[in-house]
Short mmCIF file of C-alpha atoms in Angstrom, two decimals:
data_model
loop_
_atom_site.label_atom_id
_atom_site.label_comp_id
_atom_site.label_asym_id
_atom_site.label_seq_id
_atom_site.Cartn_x
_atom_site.Cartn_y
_atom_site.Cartn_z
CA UNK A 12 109.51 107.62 137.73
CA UNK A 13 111.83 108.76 135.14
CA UNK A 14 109.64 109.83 131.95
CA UNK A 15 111.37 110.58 128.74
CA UNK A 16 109.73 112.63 125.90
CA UNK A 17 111.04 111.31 122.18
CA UNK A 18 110.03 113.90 120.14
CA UNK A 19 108.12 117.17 122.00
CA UNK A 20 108.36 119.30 118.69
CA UNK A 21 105.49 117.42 117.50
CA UNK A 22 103.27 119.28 121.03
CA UNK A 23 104.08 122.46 119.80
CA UNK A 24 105.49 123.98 122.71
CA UNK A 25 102.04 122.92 124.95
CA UNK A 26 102.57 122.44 128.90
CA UNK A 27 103.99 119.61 130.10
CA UNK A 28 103.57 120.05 133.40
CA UNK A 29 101.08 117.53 134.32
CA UNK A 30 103.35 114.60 134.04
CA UNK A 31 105.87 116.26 136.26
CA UNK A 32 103.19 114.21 139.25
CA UNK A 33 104.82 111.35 138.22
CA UNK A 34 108.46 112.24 138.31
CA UNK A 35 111.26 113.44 136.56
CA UNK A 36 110.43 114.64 133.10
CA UNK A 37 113.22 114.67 129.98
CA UNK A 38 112.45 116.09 126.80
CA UNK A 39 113.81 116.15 123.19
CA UNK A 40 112.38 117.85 120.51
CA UNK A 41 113.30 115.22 118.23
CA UNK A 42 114.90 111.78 118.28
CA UNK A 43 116.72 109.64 115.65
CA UNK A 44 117.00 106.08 115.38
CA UNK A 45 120.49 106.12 116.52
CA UNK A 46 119.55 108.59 119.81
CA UNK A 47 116.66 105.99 120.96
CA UNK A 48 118.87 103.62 123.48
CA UNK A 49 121.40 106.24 124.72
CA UNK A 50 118.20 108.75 125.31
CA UNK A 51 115.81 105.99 127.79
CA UNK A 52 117.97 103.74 128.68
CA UNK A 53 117.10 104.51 132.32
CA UNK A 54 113.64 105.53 131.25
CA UNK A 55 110.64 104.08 133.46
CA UNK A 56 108.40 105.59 130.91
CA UNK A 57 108.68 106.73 127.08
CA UNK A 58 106.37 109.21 125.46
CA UNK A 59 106.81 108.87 121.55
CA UNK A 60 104.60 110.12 119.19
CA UNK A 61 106.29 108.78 116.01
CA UNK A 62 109.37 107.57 116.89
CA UNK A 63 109.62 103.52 116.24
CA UNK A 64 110.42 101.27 119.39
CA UNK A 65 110.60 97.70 118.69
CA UNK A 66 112.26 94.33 120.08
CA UNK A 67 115.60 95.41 119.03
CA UNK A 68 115.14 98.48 121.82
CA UNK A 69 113.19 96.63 124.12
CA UNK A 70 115.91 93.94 124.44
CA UNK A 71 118.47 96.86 125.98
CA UNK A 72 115.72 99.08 128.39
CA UNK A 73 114.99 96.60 131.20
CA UNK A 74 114.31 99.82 133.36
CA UNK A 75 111.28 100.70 130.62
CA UNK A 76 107.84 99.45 131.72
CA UNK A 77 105.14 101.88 129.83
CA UNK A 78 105.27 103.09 126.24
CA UNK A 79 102.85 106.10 125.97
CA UNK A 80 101.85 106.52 122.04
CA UNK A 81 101.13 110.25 121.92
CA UNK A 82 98.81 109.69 119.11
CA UNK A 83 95.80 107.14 118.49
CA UNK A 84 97.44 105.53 116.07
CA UNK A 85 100.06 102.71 117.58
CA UNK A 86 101.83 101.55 114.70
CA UNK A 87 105.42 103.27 115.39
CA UNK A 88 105.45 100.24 118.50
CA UNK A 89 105.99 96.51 117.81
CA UNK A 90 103.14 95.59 119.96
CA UNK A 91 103.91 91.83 120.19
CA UNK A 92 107.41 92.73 120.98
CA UNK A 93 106.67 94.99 123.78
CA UNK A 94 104.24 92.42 125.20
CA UNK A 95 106.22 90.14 125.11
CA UNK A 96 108.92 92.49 126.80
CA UNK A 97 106.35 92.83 129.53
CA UNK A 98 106.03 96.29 128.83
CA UNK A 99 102.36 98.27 128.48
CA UNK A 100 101.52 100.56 125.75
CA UNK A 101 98.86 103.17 125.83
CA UNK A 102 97.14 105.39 123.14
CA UNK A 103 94.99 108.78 123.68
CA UNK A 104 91.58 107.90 121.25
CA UNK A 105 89.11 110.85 120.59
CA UNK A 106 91.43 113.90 121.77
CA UNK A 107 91.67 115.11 118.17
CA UNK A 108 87.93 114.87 116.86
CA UNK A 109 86.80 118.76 117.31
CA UNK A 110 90.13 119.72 115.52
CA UNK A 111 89.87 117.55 112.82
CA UNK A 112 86.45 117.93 111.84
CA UNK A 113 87.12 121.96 112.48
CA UNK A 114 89.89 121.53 109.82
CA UNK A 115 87.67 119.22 107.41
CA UNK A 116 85.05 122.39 107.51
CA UNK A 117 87.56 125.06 107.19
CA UNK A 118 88.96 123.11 104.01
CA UNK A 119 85.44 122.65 102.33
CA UNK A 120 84.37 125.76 102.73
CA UNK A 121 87.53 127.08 101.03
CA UNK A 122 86.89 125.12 98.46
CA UNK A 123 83.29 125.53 98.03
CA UNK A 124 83.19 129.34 97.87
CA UNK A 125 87.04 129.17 96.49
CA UNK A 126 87.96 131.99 98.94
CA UNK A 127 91.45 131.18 98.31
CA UNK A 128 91.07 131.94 94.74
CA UNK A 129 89.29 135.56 95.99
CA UNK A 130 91.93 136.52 98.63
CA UNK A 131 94.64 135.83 96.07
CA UNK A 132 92.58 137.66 93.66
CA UNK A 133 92.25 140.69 96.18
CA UNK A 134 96.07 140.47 96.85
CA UNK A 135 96.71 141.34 93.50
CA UNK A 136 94.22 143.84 92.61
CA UNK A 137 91.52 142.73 91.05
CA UNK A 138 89.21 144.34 93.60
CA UNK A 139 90.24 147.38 93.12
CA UNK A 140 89.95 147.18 89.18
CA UNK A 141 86.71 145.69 89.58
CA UNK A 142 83.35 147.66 87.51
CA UNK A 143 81.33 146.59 89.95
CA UNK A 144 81.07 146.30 93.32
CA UNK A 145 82.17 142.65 93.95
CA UNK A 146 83.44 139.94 92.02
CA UNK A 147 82.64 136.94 90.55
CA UNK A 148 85.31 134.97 88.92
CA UNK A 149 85.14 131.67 90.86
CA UNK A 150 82.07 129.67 91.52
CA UNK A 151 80.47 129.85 95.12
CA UNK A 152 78.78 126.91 96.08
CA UNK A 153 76.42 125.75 99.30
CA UNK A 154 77.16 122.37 101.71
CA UNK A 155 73.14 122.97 102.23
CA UNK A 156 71.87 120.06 99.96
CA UNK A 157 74.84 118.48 98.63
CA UNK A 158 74.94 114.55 99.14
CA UNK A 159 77.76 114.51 101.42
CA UNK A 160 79.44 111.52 101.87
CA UNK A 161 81.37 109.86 105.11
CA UNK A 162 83.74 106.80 104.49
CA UNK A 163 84.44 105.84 107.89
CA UNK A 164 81.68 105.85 110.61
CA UNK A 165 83.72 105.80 113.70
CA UNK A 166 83.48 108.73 115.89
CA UNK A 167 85.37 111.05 113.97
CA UNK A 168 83.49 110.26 111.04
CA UNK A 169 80.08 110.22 112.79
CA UNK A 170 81.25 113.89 114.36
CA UNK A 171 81.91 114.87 110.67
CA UNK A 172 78.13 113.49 109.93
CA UNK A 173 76.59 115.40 112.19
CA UNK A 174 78.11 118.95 111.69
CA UNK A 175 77.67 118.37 107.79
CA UNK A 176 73.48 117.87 109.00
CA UNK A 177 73.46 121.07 110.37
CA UNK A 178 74.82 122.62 107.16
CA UNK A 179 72.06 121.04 105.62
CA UNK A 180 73.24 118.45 103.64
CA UNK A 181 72.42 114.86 103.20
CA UNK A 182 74.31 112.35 104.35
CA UNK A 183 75.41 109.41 103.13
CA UNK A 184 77.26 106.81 105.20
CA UNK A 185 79.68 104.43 102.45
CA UNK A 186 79.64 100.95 103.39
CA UNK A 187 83.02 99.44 104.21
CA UNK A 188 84.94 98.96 100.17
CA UNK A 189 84.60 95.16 98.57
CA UNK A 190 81.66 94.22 101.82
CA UNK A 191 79.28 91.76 100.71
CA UNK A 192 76.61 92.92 102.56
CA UNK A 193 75.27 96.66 102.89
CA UNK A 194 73.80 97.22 106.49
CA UNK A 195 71.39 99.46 106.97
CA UNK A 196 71.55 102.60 106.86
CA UNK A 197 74.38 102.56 104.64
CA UNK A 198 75.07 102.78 100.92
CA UNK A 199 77.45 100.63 98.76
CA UNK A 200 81.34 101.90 98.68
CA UNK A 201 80.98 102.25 94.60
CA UNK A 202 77.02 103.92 94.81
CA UNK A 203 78.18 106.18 96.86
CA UNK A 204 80.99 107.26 94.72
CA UNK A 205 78.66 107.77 92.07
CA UNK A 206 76.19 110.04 93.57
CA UNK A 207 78.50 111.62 95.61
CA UNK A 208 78.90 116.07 95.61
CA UNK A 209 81.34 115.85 98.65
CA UNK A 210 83.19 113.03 100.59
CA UNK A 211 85.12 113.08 103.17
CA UNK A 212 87.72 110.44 104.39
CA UNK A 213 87.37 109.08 107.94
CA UNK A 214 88.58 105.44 108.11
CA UNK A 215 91.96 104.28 108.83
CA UNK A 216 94.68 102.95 106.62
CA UNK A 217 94.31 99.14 106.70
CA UNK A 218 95.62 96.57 103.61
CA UNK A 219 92.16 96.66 103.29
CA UNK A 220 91.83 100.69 102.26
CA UNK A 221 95.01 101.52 101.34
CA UNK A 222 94.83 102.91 97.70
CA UNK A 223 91.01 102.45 97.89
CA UNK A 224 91.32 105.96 96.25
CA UNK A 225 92.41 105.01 92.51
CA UNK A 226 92.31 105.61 89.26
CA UNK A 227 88.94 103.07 88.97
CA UNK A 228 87.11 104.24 92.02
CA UNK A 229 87.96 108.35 91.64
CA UNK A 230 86.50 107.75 88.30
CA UNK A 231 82.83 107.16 89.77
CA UNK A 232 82.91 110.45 91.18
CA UNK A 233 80.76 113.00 89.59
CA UNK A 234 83.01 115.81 88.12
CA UNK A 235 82.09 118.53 89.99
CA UNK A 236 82.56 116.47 93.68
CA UNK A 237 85.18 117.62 96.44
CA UNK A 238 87.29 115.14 98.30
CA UNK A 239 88.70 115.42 101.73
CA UNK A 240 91.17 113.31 103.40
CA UNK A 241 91.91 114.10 106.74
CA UNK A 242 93.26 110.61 107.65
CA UNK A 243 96.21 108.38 106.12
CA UNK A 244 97.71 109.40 102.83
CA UNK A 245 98.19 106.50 101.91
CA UNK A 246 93.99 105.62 101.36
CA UNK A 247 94.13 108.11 98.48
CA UNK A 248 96.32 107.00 95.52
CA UNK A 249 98.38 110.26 94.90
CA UNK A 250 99.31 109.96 91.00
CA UNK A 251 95.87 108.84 90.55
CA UNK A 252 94.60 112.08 92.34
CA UNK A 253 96.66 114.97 90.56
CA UNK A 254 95.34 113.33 87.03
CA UNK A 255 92.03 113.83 87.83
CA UNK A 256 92.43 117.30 89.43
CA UNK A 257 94.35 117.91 86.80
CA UNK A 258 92.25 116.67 84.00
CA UNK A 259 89.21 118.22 85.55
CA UNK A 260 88.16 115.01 86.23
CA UNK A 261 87.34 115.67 90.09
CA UNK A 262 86.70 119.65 90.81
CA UNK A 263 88.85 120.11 93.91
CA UNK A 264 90.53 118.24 96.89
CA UNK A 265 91.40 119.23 100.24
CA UNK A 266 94.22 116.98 101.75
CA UNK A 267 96.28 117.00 105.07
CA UNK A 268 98.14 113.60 104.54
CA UNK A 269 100.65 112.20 102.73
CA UNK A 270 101.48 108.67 102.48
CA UNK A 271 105.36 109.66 103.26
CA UNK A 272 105.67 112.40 105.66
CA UNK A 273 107.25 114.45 106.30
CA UNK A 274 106.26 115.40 102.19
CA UNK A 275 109.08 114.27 99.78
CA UNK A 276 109.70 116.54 96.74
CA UNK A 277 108.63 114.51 94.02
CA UNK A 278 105.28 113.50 95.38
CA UNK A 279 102.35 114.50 92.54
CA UNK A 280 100.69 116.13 94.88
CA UNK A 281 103.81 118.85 96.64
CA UNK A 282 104.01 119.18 92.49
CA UNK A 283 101.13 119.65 91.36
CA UNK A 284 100.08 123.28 90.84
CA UNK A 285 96.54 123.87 90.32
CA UNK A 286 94.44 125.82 92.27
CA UNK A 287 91.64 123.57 92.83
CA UNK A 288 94.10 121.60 95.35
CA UNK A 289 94.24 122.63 99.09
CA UNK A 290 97.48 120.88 100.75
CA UNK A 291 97.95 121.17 104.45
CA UNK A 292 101.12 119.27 106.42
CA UNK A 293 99.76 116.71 108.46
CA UNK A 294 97.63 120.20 110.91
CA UNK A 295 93.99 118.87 111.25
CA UNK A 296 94.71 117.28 114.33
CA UNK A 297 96.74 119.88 115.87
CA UNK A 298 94.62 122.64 117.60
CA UNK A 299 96.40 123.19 121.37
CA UNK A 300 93.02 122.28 123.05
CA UNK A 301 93.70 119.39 121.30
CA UNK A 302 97.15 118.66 122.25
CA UNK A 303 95.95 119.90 125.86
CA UNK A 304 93.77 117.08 125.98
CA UNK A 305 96.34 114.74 124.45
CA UNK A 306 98.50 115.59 127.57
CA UNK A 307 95.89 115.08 129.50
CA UNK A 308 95.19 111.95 128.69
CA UNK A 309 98.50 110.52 128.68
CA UNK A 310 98.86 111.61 132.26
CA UNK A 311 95.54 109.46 132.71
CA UNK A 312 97.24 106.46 131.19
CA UNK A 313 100.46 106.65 133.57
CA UNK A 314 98.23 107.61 136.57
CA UNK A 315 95.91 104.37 135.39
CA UNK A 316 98.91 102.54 134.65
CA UNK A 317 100.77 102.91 138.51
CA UNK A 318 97.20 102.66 139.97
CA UNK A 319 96.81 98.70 137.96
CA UNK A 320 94.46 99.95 135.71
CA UNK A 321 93.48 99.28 132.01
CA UNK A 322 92.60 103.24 130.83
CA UNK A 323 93.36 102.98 126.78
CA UNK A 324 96.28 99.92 127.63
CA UNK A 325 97.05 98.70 124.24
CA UNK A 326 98.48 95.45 125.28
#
């Protein structure tokens, strides 16, 4: 098998070795648009993480028969095209999940006991100049208690769920935005808003939650809540987001998507300056055990794939 590797950079340097089984492995750290054909055109299988494949490529790589999507997400592949093309694609689902909801954690409990705010603080003496023996300039707040609240009950968000219960708050799973029925167990989209001290953003970006973060629906949040979004930028409306951080409106945000990325200069939230916003580029995902287990499971998919099997086939 010849396997090509689109863009590696975005493994951060983790072994590769396990697909060597399958053949000869070529890797680029990153691939334009205009390096796609000339780079697999003899490829047998293509690794891509976000580099877009669609019927235009397909059309020119009748050597390609398996797309693996280093990611869950599958949207950088027309999937009708490649099926059409008679060409599999396969995802990795669940790799991430300890990483993210590590990161969700880490970025909460910044916020919460706004040790950013401290080791800044410490950086430029204020320690030292302290009359007492500690200080006490920014608030320090407990998870214990707080109504914590999931949008997006998949695994990732019922992982999220279950760590938050052993912090000792109480949960509150969000019903699906605009549903006309609440199942049990769950709370209305805008009631949960309202009573909200902490949510935390688990769904994906569908027409159906994209912006579901506005000006309208941040408004229902209490003023002193924390929001989290650790998955699509785009379900969080960013103007609508640095006004009410700015205005005091919301009390702090941790978020580690954009809805362009790589980050563009004159998003509101790359400008935006306060210190009640914790930014991170695209990282929550990105532990190496994680990306270990991403590798793993793409060798899975090609090993499932040459056996006839179905492991994660998108199409």
């Amino acid at each position: 098998m010849n396997i090509v590797v689109l863009d590696a950079a975005t493994l951060a340097g983790v072994d590769l070795s396990p697909l060597a089984q399958f053949g000869m492995v070529s890797t680029y750290e990153h691939t334009t648009a205009e390096q796609v054909i000339s780079r697999i055109k003899n490829a047998n299988v293509v690794i891509s993480n976000k580099v877009q494949l669609n019927a235009a490529h397909f059309s020119q790589l009748s050597a390609l028969k398996l797309i693996c999507v280093a990611a869950t997400g599958t949207n950088n592949i027309d999937l009708v095209a490649a099926k059409a093309a008679g060409i599999a694609v396969t995802n990795v689902a669940g790799y991430s999940t300890p990483s993210v909801v590590q990161h969700t954690f880490t970025m909460l409990g910044n916020l919460m006991t706004n040790i950013h705010r401290y080791a800044d603080d410490c950086r430029h003496g204020a320690w030292q100049q302290s009359p007492m023996f500690c200080r006490l300039d920014h608030s320090i707040n407990e998870i214990a208690g707080k109504r914590f609240v999931v949008v997006g009950y998949g695994n990732l968000g019922q992982a999220v769920a279950n760590v938050a219960k052993a912090f000792g708050a109480q949960v509150i799973i969000a019903e699906r935005p605009n549903s006309k029925e609440v199942r049990r167990g769950r709370m209305a989209f805008e009631e949960a808003l309202k009573v909200a001290d902490i949510v935390s953003i688990h769904c994906p970006l569908t027409p159906q939650t994209e912006n579901v973060f506005n000006t309208e629906t941040l408004a229902l949040l209490p003023k002193h809540a924390i929001l989290i979004n650790t998955a699509r930028g785009g379900i969080v409306e960013e103007h609508a987001l640095a006004k009410a951080l700015e205005s005091k409106q919301l009390a702090a945000a941790g978020v580690d998507v954009l809805s362009t990325e790589p980050a563009q200069a004159d998003n509101p939230l790359i400008q935006y300056s306060g210190d009640n916003l914790l930014l991170t580029p695209h990282t929550a995902w990105a532990s190496k055990e994680s990306i270990d287990r991403l590798i793993a499971g793409i060798a899975e998919n090609i090993a499932s794939y040459l056996n006839g099997g179905q492991t994660n086939r998108v199409v």
